[in-house]
Amino acid sequence: MKFLFDLFPIILFFIAFKFGDIYTATIVAMVATIGQILWVYYRHRKIDAMQWVSLVMILVFGSLTIFLHDKTFIQLKPTALYWLFSGALFVSAQFFKKNWIQVLMGKQITLKEHSAKSVWHQVNMAWATFFFFMGVLNLYIAFEYSEEIWVNFKLFGSTGLLVIFVILQGVWLTRHMEHPAE
């Protein structure tokens, strides 16, 4: 359910684009993201750091798109966000010995003790690489294909690739997980 909730602004962006244009869709995505943040705050009295980053990014890139009437900015936003995540994962692991993927997933997944550190490092680097690749792919599609194809990719392609990546990662992780004795 959280996954669908997180997709809410993208879904509304897609619908608004189909009935309007990129500028209308951008405004709708900005308003939807603000609404989403307000709802999360109302329900939980706390906003995650990634939600704040997403809000700032959509407001900055969306505002530039609207005020300069240039769709390039909204098309660059996913790449900027992906590369920010990729860079944060890579830099925090390499220079600060902080594994954000382990922090986020470590409570749900127990890895075999003898390989846990290296497996978490591999998972972190896989996510960093995935986000970097998604940023490059977004640029390629945004600037080599039509606006409509980019909007379709934004909802279906990027979401589909994320789901495939998560499934493959899950399959790979099961080999390294502690399984409780039955």
Coordinates of C-alpha atoms in Angstrom, one line a residue:
M1 CA 0.0 0.0 0.0
K2 CA 2.9 2.4 0.8
F3 CA 4.3 1.7 -2.7
L4 CA 1.0 2.9 -4.3
F5 CA 0.9 5.9 -1.9
D6 CA 4.4 6.8 -3.0
L7 CA 3.4 6.6 -6.6
F8 CA 0.4 8.9 -6.1
P9 CA 2.0 12.1 -7.5
I10 CA 3.4 10.2 -10.5
I11 CA 0.1 8.7 -11.3
L12 CA -1.6 12.1 -11.1
F13 CA 1.2 13.6 -13.2
F14 CA 0.5 10.9 -15.8
I15 CA -3.3 11.4 -15.8
A16 CA -2.9 15.2 -15.9
F17 CA -0.5 14.9 -18.9
K18 CA -3.0 12.7 -20.7
F19 CA -5.8 15.3 -20.3
G20 CA -3.6 18.4 -20.5
D21 CA 0.0 19.0 -21.1
I22 CA 3.4 18.8 -19.4
Y23 CA 2.9 22.1 -17.6
T24 CA -0.5 21.1 -16.2
A25 CA 0.9 17.7 -15.2
T26 CA 3.9 19.5 -13.4
I27 CA 1.6 21.7 -11.4
V28 CA -0.6 18.6 -10.5
A29 CA 2.5 16.7 -9.4
M30 CA 3.7 19.6 -7.3
V31 CA 0.3 20.0 -5.6
A32 CA 0.0 16.2 -5.1
T33 CA 3.4 16.0 -3.5
I34 CA 2.6 18.8 -1.1
G35 CA -0.7 17.1 -0.3
Q36 CA 1.1 13.8 0.2
I37 CA 3.6 15.4 2.6
L38 CA 0.8 17.1 4.6
W39 CA -1.1 13.8 4.8
V40 CA 2.0 12.0 6.1
Y41 CA 2.7 14.7 8.6
Y42 CA -1.0 14.6 9.8
R43 CA -0.9 10.8 10.2
H44 CA 2.5 10.3 11.6
R45 CA 3.8 13.7 12.8
K46 CA 7.1 12.9 11.0
I47 CA 8.4 13.3 7.5
D48 CA 11.2 11.0 6.3
A49 CA 14.3 12.7 4.8
M50 CA 13.7 11.1 1.4
Q51 CA 10.2 12.6 1.4
W52 CA 11.7 16.1 2.1
V53 CA 14.2 15.7 -0.6
S54 CA 11.5 14.6 -3.1
L55 CA 9.4 17.6 -2.1
V56 CA 12.2 20.1 -2.6
M57 CA 13.2 18.5 -5.9
I58 CA 9.7 18.6 -7.3
L59 CA 9.2 22.2 -6.1
V60 CA 12.5 23.4 -7.5
F61 CA 12.4 21.6 -10.9
G62 CA 8.6 22.0 -11.2
S63 CA 8.8 25.8 -10.5
L64 CA 11.6 26.2 -13.1
T65 CA 9.5 24.3 -15.6
I66 CA 6.4 26.5 -15.0
F67 CA 8.1 29.9 -14.7
L68 CA 10.5 29.4 -17.6
H69 CA 8.0 27.4 -19.6
D70 CA 10.7 24.8 -20.3
K71 CA 9.9 21.1 -19.9
T72 CA 13.6 20.2 -19.7
F73 CA 13.6 20.9 -16.0
I74 CA 10.9 18.5 -15.1
Q75 CA 12.5 15.9 -17.3
L76 CA 15.8 16.4 -15.5
K77 CA 14.2 16.0 -12.0
P78 CA 14.1 12.2 -12.0
T79 CA 17.8 12.1 -13.0
A80 CA 18.8 14.6 -10.4
L81 CA 16.9 12.6 -7.7
Y82 CA 18.3 9.3 -8.9
W83 CA 21.8 10.6 -8.9
L84 CA 21.4 12.2 -5.5
F85 CA 20.4 8.9 -4.1
S86 CA 23.1 7.1 -5.9
G87 CA 25.8 9.5 -4.7
A88 CA 24.5 9.5 -1.2
L89 CA 24.6 5.7 -1.0
F90 CA 28.1 5.5 -2.6
V91 CA 29.7 8.3 -0.7
S92 CA 28.2 7.4 2.7
A93 CA 29.5 3.8 2.2
Q94 CA 32.9 4.6 0.8
F95 CA 33.9 7.6 2.9
F96 CA 31.8 7.5 6.1
K97 CA 31.3 3.7 6.5
K98 CA 27.5 4.2 6.7
N99 CA 25.4 1.7 4.8
W100 CA 22.0 3.3 4.3
I101 CA 20.4 0.3 2.7
Q102 CA 21.4 -1.8 5.7
V103 CA 19.9 0.9 8.0
L104 CA 16.6 0.9 6.0
M105 CA 16.3 -2.9 5.5
G106 CA 18.3 -4.4 8.3
K107 CA 15.4 -4.7 10.7
Q108 CA 13.4 -6.8 8.2
I109 CA 16.2 -9.0 6.9
T110 CA 18.6 -11.0 9.0
L111 CA 21.7 -12.1 7.0
K112 CA 24.0 -15.0 7.8
E113 CA 26.6 -13.6 10.2
H114 CA 29.7 -14.7 8.4
S115 CA 28.8 -12.8 5.2
A116 CA 26.5 -10.0 6.4
K117 CA 28.9 -7.1 6.1
S118 CA 30.0 -8.0 2.5
V119 CA 26.4 -8.8 1.5
W120 CA 25.1 -5.5 2.8
H121 CA 27.9 -3.7 1.0
Q122 CA 27.0 -5.4 -2.2
V123 CA 23.3 -4.6 -1.8
N124 CA 24.2 -0.9 -1.1
M125 CA 26.4 -0.8 -4.2
A126 CA 23.7 -2.5 -6.3
W127 CA 21.2 0.2 -5.3
A128 CA 23.8 3.0 -6.0
T129 CA 24.4 1.5 -9.4
F130 CA 20.7 1.0 -10.1
F131 CA 20.0 4.6 -9.3
F132 CA 22.9 5.8 -11.4
F133 CA 21.6 3.7 -14.3
M134 CA 18.1 5.0 -13.9
G135 CA 19.3 8.5 -14.1
V136 CA 21.2 7.8 -17.3
L137 CA 18.2 6.0 -18.7
N138 CA 15.9 8.9 -17.8
L139 CA 18.1 11.3 -19.7
Y140 CA 18.3 9.0 -22.7
I141 CA 14.5 8.6 -22.9
A142 CA 13.8 12.3 -22.2
F143 CA 16.0 13.6 -24.9
E144 CA 15.9 10.9 -27.5
Y145 CA 12.2 10.2 -27.5
S146 CA 8.9 12.1 -27.5
E147 CA 7.5 13.8 -24.5
E148 CA 4.7 11.3 -24.4
I149 CA 7.1 8.3 -24.4
W150 CA 9.0 9.9 -21.5
V151 CA 5.8 10.4 -19.5
N152 CA 4.9 6.8 -20.1
F153 CA 8.4 5.7 -19.1
K154 CA 8.2 7.8 -16.0
L155 CA 5.2 5.9 -14.7
F156 CA 5.5 2.4 -16.3
G157 CA 9.1 2.0 -17.3
S158 CA 10.8 3.3 -14.2
T159 CA 8.3 1.6 -11.9
G160 CA 8.6 -1.7 -13.7
L161 CA 12.4 -1.6 -13.6
L162 CA 12.2 -0.8 -9.9
V163 CA 9.9 -3.8 -9.3
I164 CA 12.2 -6.1 -11.3
F165 CA 15.2 -4.9 -9.5
V166 CA 13.6 -5.4 -6.1
I167 CA 12.5 -9.0 -7.0
L168 CA 15.9 -9.9 -8.4
Q169 CA 17.5 -8.5 -5.3
G170 CA 15.1 -10.4 -3.1
V171 CA 15.9 -13.7 -4.9
W172 CA 19.6 -13.0 -4.5
L173 CA 19.3 -12.0 -0.9
T174 CA 17.5 -15.3 0.1
R175 CA 20.7 -17.1 -0.5
H176 CA 22.3 -15.0 2.2
M177 CA 19.5 -14.8 4.8
E178 CA 19.3 -16.5 8.1
H179 CA 16.3 -18.9 8.1
P180 CA 14.8 -19.6 11.5
A181 CA 14.9 -23.3 12.4
E182 CA 11.7 -25.0 11.8

